[in-house]
Coordinates of C-alpha atoms and ligand atoms in Angstrom, one line a residue:
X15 CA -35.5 -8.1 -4.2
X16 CA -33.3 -6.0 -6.8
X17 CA -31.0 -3.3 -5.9
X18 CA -29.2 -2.1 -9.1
X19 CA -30.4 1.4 -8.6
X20 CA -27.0 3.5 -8.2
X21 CA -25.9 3.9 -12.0
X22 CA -23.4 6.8 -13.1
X23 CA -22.5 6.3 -17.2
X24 CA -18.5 5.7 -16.3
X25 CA -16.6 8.4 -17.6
X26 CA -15.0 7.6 -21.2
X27 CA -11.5 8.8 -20.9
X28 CA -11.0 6.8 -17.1
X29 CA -12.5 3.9 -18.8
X30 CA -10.1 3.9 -22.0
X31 CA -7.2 4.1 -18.9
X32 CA -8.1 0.9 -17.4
X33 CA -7.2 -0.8 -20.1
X34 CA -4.8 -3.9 -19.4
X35 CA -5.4 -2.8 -16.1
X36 CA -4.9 -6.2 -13.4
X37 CA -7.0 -5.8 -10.5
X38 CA -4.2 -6.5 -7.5
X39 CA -5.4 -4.0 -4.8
X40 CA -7.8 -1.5 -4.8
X41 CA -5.1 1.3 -3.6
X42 CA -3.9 0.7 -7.1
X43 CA -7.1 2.6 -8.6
X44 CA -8.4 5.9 -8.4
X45 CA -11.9 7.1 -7.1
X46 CA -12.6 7.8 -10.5
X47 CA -11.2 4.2 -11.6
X48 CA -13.3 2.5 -8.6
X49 CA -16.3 4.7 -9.5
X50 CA -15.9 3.5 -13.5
X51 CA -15.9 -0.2 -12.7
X52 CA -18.5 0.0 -10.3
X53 CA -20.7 1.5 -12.7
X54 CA -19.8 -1.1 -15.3
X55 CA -20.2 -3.8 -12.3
X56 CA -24.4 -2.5 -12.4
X57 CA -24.6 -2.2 -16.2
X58 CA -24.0 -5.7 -16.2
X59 CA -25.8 -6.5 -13.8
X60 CA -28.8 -4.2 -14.7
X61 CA -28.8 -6.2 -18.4
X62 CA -28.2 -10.0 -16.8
X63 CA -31.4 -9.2 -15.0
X64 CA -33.1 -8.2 -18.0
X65 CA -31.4 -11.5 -19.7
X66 CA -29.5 -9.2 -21.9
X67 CA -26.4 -11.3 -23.2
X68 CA -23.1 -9.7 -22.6
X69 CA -20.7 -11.8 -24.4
X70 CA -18.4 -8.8 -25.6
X71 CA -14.9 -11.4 -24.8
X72 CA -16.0 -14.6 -26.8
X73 CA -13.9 -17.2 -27.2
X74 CA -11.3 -16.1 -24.6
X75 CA -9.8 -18.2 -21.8
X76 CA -10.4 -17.2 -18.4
X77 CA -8.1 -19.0 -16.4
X78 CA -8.3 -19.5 -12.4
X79 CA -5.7 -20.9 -9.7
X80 CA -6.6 -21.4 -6.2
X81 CA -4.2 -22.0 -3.4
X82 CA -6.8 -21.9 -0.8
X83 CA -10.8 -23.4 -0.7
X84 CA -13.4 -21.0 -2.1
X85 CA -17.4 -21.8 -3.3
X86 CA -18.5 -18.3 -4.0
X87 CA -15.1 -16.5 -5.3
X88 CA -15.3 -19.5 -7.7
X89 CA -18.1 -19.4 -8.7
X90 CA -18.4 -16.3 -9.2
X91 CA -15.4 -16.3 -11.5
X92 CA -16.9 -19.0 -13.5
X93 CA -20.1 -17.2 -13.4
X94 CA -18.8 -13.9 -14.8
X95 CA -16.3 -15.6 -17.5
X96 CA -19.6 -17.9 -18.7
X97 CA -21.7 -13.9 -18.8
X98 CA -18.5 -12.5 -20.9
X99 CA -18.5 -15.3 -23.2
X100 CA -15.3 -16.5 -22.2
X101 CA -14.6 -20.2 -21.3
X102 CA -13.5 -20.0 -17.6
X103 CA -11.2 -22.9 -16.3
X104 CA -10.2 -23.2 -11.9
X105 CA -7.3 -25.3 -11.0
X106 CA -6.6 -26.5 -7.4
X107 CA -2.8 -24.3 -6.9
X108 CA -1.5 -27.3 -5.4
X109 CA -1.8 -29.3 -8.6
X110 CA 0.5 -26.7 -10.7
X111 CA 4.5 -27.0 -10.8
X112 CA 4.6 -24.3 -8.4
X113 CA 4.3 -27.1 -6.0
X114 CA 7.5 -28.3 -7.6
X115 CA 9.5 -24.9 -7.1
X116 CA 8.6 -23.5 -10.6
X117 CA 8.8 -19.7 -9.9
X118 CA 5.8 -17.2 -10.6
X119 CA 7.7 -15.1 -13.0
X120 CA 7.5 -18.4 -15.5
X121 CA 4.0 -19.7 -14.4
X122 CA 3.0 -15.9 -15.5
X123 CA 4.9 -16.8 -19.0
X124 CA 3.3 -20.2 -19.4
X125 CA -0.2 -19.2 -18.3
X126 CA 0.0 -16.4 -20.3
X127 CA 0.3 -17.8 -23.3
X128 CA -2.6 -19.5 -23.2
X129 CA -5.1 -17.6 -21.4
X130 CA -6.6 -14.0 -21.8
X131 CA -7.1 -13.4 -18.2
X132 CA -5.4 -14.5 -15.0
X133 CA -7.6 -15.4 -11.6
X134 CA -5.7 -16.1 -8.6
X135 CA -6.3 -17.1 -4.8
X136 CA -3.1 -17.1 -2.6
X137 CA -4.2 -15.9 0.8
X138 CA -2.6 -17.8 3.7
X139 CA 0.8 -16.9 4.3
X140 CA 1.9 -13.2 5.2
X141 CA 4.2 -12.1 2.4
X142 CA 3.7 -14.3 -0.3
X143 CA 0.3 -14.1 -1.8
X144 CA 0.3 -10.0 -3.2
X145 CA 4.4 -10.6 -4.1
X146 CA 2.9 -14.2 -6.5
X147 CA 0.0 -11.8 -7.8
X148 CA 2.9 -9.2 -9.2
X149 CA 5.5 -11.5 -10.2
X150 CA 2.6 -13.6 -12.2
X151 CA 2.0 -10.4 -14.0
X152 CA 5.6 -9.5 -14.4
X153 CA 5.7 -12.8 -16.3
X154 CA 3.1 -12.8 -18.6
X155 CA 3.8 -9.2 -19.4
X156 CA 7.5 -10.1 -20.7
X157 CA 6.1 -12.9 -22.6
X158 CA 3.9 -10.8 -23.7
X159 CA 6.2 -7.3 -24.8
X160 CA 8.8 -9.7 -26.1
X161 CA 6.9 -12.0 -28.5
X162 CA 5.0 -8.8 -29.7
X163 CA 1.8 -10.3 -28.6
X164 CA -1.0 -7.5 -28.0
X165 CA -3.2 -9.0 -26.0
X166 CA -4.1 -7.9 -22.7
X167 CA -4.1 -10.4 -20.2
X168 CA -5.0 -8.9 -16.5
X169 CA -4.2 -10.4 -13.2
X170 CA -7.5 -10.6 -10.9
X171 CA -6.8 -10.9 -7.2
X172 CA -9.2 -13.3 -6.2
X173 CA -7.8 -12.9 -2.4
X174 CA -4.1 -13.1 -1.4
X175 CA -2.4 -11.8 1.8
X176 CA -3.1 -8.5 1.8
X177 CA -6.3 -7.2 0.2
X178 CA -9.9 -9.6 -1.7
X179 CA -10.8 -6.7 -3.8
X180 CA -13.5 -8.3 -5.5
X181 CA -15.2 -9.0 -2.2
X182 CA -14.3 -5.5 -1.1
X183 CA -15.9 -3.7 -4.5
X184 CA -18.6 -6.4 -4.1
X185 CA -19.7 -4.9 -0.7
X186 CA -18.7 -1.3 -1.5
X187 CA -21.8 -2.1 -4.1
X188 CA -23.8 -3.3 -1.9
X189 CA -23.2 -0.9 0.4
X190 CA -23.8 2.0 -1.9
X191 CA -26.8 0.5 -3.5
X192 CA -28.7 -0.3 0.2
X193 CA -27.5 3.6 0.9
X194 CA -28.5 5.7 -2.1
X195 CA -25.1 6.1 -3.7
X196 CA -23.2 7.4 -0.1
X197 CA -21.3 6.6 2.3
X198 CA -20.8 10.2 3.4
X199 CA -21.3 10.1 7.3
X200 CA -22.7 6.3 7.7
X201 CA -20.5 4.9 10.2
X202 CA -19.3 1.1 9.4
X203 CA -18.0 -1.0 12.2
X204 CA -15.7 -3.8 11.0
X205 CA -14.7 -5.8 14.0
X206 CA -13.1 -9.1 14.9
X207 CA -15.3 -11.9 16.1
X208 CA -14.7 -15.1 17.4
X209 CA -14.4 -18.4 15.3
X210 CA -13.3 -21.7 16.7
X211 CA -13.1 -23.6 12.8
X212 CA -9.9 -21.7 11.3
X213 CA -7.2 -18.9 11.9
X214 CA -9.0 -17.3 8.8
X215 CA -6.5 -14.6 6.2
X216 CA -6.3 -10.7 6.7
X217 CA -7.4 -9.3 3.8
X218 CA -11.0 -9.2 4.1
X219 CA -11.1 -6.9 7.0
X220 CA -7.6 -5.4 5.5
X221 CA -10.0 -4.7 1.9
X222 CA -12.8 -3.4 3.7
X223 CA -10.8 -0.9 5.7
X224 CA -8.8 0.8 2.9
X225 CA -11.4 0.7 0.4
X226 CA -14.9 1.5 2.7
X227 CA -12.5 4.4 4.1
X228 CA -12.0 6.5 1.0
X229 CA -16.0 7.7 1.0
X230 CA -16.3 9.8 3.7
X231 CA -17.8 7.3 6.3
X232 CA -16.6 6.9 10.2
X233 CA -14.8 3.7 9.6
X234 CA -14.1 1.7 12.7
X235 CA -12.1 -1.2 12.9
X236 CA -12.3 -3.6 16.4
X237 CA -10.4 -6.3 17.8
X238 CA -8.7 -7.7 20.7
X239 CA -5.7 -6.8 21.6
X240 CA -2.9 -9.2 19.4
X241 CA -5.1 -9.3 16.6
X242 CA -3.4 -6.0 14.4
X243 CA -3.8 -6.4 10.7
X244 CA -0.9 -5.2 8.5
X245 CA 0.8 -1.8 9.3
X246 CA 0.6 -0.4 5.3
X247 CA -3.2 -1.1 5.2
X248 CA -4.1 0.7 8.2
X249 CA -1.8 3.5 7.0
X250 CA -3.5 3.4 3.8
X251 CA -7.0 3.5 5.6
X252 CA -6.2 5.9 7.8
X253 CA -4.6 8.3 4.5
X254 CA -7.9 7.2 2.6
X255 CA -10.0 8.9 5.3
X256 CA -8.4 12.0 5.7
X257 CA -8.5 12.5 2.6
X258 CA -12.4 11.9 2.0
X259 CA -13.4 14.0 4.7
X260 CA -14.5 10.7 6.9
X261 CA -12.8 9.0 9.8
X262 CA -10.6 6.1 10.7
X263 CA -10.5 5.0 14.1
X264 CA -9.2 1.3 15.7
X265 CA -10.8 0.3 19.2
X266 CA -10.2 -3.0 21.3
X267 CA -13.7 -2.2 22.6
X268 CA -16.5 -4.5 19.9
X269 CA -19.4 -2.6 21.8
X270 CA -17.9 0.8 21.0
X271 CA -17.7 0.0 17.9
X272 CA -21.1 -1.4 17.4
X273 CA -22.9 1.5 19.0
X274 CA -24.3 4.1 16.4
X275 CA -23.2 2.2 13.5
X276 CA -24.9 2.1 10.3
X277 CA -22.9 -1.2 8.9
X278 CA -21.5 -4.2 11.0
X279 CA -19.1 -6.5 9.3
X280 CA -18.3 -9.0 12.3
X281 CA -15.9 -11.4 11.2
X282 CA -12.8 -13.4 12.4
X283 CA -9.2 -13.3 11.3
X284 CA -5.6 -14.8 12.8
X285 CA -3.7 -13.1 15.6
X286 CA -0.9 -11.5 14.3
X287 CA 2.0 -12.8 16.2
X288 CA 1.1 -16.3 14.8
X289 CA 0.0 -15.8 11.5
X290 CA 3.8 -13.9 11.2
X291 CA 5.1 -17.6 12.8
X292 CA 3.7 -19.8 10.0
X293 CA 5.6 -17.6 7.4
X294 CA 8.6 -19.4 8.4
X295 CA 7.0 -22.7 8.7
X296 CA 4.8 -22.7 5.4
X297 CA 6.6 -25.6 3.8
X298 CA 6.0 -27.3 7.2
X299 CA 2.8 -29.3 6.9
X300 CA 3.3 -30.5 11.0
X301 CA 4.4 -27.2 12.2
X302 CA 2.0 -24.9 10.2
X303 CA -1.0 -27.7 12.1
X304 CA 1.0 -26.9 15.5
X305 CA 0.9 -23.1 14.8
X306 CA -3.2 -23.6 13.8
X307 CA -4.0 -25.3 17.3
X308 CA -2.2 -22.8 19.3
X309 CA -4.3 -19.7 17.1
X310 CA -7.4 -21.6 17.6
X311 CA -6.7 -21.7 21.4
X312 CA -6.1 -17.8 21.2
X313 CA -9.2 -16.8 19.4
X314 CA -11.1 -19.1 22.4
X315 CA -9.6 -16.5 24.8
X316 CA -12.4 -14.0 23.0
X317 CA -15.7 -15.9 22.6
X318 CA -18.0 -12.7 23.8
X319 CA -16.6 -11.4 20.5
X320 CA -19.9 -12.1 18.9
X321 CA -22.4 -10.4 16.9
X322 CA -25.9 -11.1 18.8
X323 CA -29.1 -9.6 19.5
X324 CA -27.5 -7.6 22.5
X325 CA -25.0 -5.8 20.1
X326 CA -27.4 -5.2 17.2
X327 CA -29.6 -3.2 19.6
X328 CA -26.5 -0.8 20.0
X329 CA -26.4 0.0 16.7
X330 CA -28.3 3.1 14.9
X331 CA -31.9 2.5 16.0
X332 CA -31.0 -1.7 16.2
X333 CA -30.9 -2.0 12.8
X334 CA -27.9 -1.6 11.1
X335 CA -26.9 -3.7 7.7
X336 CA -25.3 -6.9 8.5
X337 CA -22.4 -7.5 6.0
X338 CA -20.9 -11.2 6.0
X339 CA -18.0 -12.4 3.1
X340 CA -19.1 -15.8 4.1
X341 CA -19.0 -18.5 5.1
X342 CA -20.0 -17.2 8.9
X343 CA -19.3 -19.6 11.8
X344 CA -22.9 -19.1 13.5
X345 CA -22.8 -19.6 16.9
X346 CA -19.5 -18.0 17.2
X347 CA -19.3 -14.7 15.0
X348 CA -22.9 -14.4 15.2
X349 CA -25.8 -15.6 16.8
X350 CA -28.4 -17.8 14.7
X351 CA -30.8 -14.8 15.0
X352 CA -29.2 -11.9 13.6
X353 CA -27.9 -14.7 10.8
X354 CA -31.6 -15.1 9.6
X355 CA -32.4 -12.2 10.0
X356 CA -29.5 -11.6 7.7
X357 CA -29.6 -14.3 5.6
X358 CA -31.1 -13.0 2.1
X359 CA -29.0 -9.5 2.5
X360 CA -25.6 -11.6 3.1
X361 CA -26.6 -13.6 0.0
X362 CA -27.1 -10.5 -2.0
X363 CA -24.0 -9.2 -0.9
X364 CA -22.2 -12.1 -2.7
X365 CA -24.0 -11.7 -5.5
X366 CA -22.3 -8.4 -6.5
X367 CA -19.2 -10.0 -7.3
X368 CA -19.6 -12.0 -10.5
X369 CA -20.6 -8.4 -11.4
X370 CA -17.2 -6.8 -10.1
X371 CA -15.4 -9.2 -11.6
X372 CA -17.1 -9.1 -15.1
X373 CA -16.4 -5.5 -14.7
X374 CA -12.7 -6.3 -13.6
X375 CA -12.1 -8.4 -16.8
X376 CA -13.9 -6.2 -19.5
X377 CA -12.0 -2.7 -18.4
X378 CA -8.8 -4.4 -19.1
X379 CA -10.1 -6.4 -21.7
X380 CA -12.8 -4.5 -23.8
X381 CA -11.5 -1.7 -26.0
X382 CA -14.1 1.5 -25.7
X383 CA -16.1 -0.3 -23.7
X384 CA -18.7 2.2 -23.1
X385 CA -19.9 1.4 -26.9
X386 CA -20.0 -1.9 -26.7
X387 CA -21.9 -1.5 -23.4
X388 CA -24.7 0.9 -25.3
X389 CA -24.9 -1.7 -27.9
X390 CA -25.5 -4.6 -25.0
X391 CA -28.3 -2.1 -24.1
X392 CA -29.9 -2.1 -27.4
X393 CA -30.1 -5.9 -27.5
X394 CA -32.8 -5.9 -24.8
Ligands
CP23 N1 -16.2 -14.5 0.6 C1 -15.4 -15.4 -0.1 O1 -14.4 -15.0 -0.7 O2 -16.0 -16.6 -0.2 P1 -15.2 -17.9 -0.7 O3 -14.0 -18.1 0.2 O4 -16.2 -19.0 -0.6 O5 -14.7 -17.6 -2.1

């Protein structure tokens, strides 16, 4: 099953803007910036499925630091550094000296240096992750301006506190590719759903709901009461779908949500109040597993927060698209069911993103990059 059927040729001038452009939130780009990537995101992935090579960043390092687990943001990296032609190296976060109190600003110098594009996962702890992501960049930037070193070497948010733009772009794709190119009227439930393994980060449902808001769609975003996500993202989502024409709405109410919709993204996240607590305790190993227990216990308060058969058949003619970042807790966020039901869309879904991030990496990277696309195209 192939879906790369939504191409636009990206616009020249928006392309030659992007570049040296880090990917740290998607409120940072334009429509016409998201539009330009995206459509680079299906080149790529249009000429990997013809087994076009696309090794337009050879010999380049594409380094990767993870603070938190990951198998397909990884991956994916690795995958689209290997496509690029770039040698991708992942490092566990914990195993750097910013374990040892070496600030971001000089990790940024030091890694940039060295490598010719930044990945990093920093996505626990409210406050920190998006605040790493910018002072990494400051970093390498100085470096960069004051040794008179041209290179461009973008920051990719592989997920921090506030937004996973790669998996957000990943499923705008998707999305846009299952729906003919528009969003214009669908209307995408993102809710809350119950998960008894981990208090899991904010930013997936945070990325969803300012970037799936900017396209016109009903946007609805549900969760128990206690379970807010950050006050600037909503604001953004909210701003995003005024502007488009579409609607942002937040409900406490999963069936209301559910009923109609075109798009269900049923996943869990942290209660608020707690996830703010382990800010102050993050260098607190026993405190930060006290403040786990006692979010676990909470999100056992909701376990009808699930997405089964009975919700599906609310949904716009009991069939809407079932989006998952993954890895789903089945059983708890969904029933078994709708999972295998589900099972080859959500992998598909995941797929998109070595494609976003190849796309990330060569508008910063890849001087007129719309030439050096046509000639990929010729090879095959
Ligand atoms: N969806 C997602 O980011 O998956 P990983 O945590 O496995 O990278």
């Amino acid at each position: 099953m192939k879906h790369p059927t939504v191409y636009a040729k990206p616009d020249k001038a928006t392309l030659e803007g992007m570049l040296g452009k880090s990917l740290l939130c998607t409120q940072d780009f334009s429509d016409a910036e998201i539009d330009a990537l995206l459509a680079v995101a299906t080149t790529f992935e249009q000429l990997d499925g013809r087994g076009v090579r696309c090794d337009v960043l050879p010999a380049q390092l594409a380094y990767a630091v993870f603070f938190d687990n990951s198998t397909r943001t990884k991956s994916a990296w690795a995958g689209a550094a290997a496509r690029l032609g770039m040698h991708p190296v992942i490092v566990d976060g914990s195993s750097t000296q910013i374990a040892h109190g070496e600030t971001a600003w000089e990790t940024g110098a030091m890694l940039g240096m060295n490598a010719h594009a930044l990945g990093v996962r920093h996505d626990t702890i409210l406050g920190q992750g998006q605040t790493m992501l910018r002072e990494l960049k400051g970093g390498i930037d100085a470096f960069l301006r004051d040794t008179g070193d041209p290179r461009a070497v973008p920051v990719v948010n592989l997920q921090c506190d506030v937004d996973h733009p790669t998996q957000a772009l990943a499923d705008l794709q998707w999305l846009r590719q299952r729906f003919d190119g528009s969003l214009r009227g669908k209307k995408i439930a993102i809710s809350w759903a119950y998960s008894p393994s981990y208090a899991k980060p904010l930013s997936v449902p945070q990325g969803e709901a300012m970037l799936l808001s900017r396209w016109g769609a009903e946007v609805v975003l549900a969760h128990p009461p206690g379970y807010d996500l950050l006050p600037e993202t909503i604001a953004w989502a909210r701003d995003n779908a005024e502007r488009s024409g579409g609607r942002f709405a937040i409900t406490h109410d999963m069936d209301e949500a559910f009923a109609g919709a075109d798009v269900v993204y049923p996943k869990s996240w942290g209660p608020m109040a707690l996830m703010q607590e382990r800010v102050a305790a993050s260098a607190d190993k026993k405190a930060l597993a006290d403040i786990e227990k006692r979010m676990l216990a909470q999100n056992a308060a909701h376990t009808d927060w699930i997405c089964d058969e009975r919700r599906m058949a609310l949904t716009r003619e009991g069939k809407a698209l079932y989006l998952h970042c993954l890895p789903a807790d089945i059983g708890a966020e969904v029933s078994p069911g709708v999972m295998e039901r589900a099972r080859l869309d959500v992998a598909c879904e995941a797929h998109k993103k070595v494609y976003v991030i190849m796309a990330a990496l060569a508008v910063a990277k890849v001087p007129k990059l719309w030439r050096a696309l046509k000639d990929l195209h010729k090879r095959g």
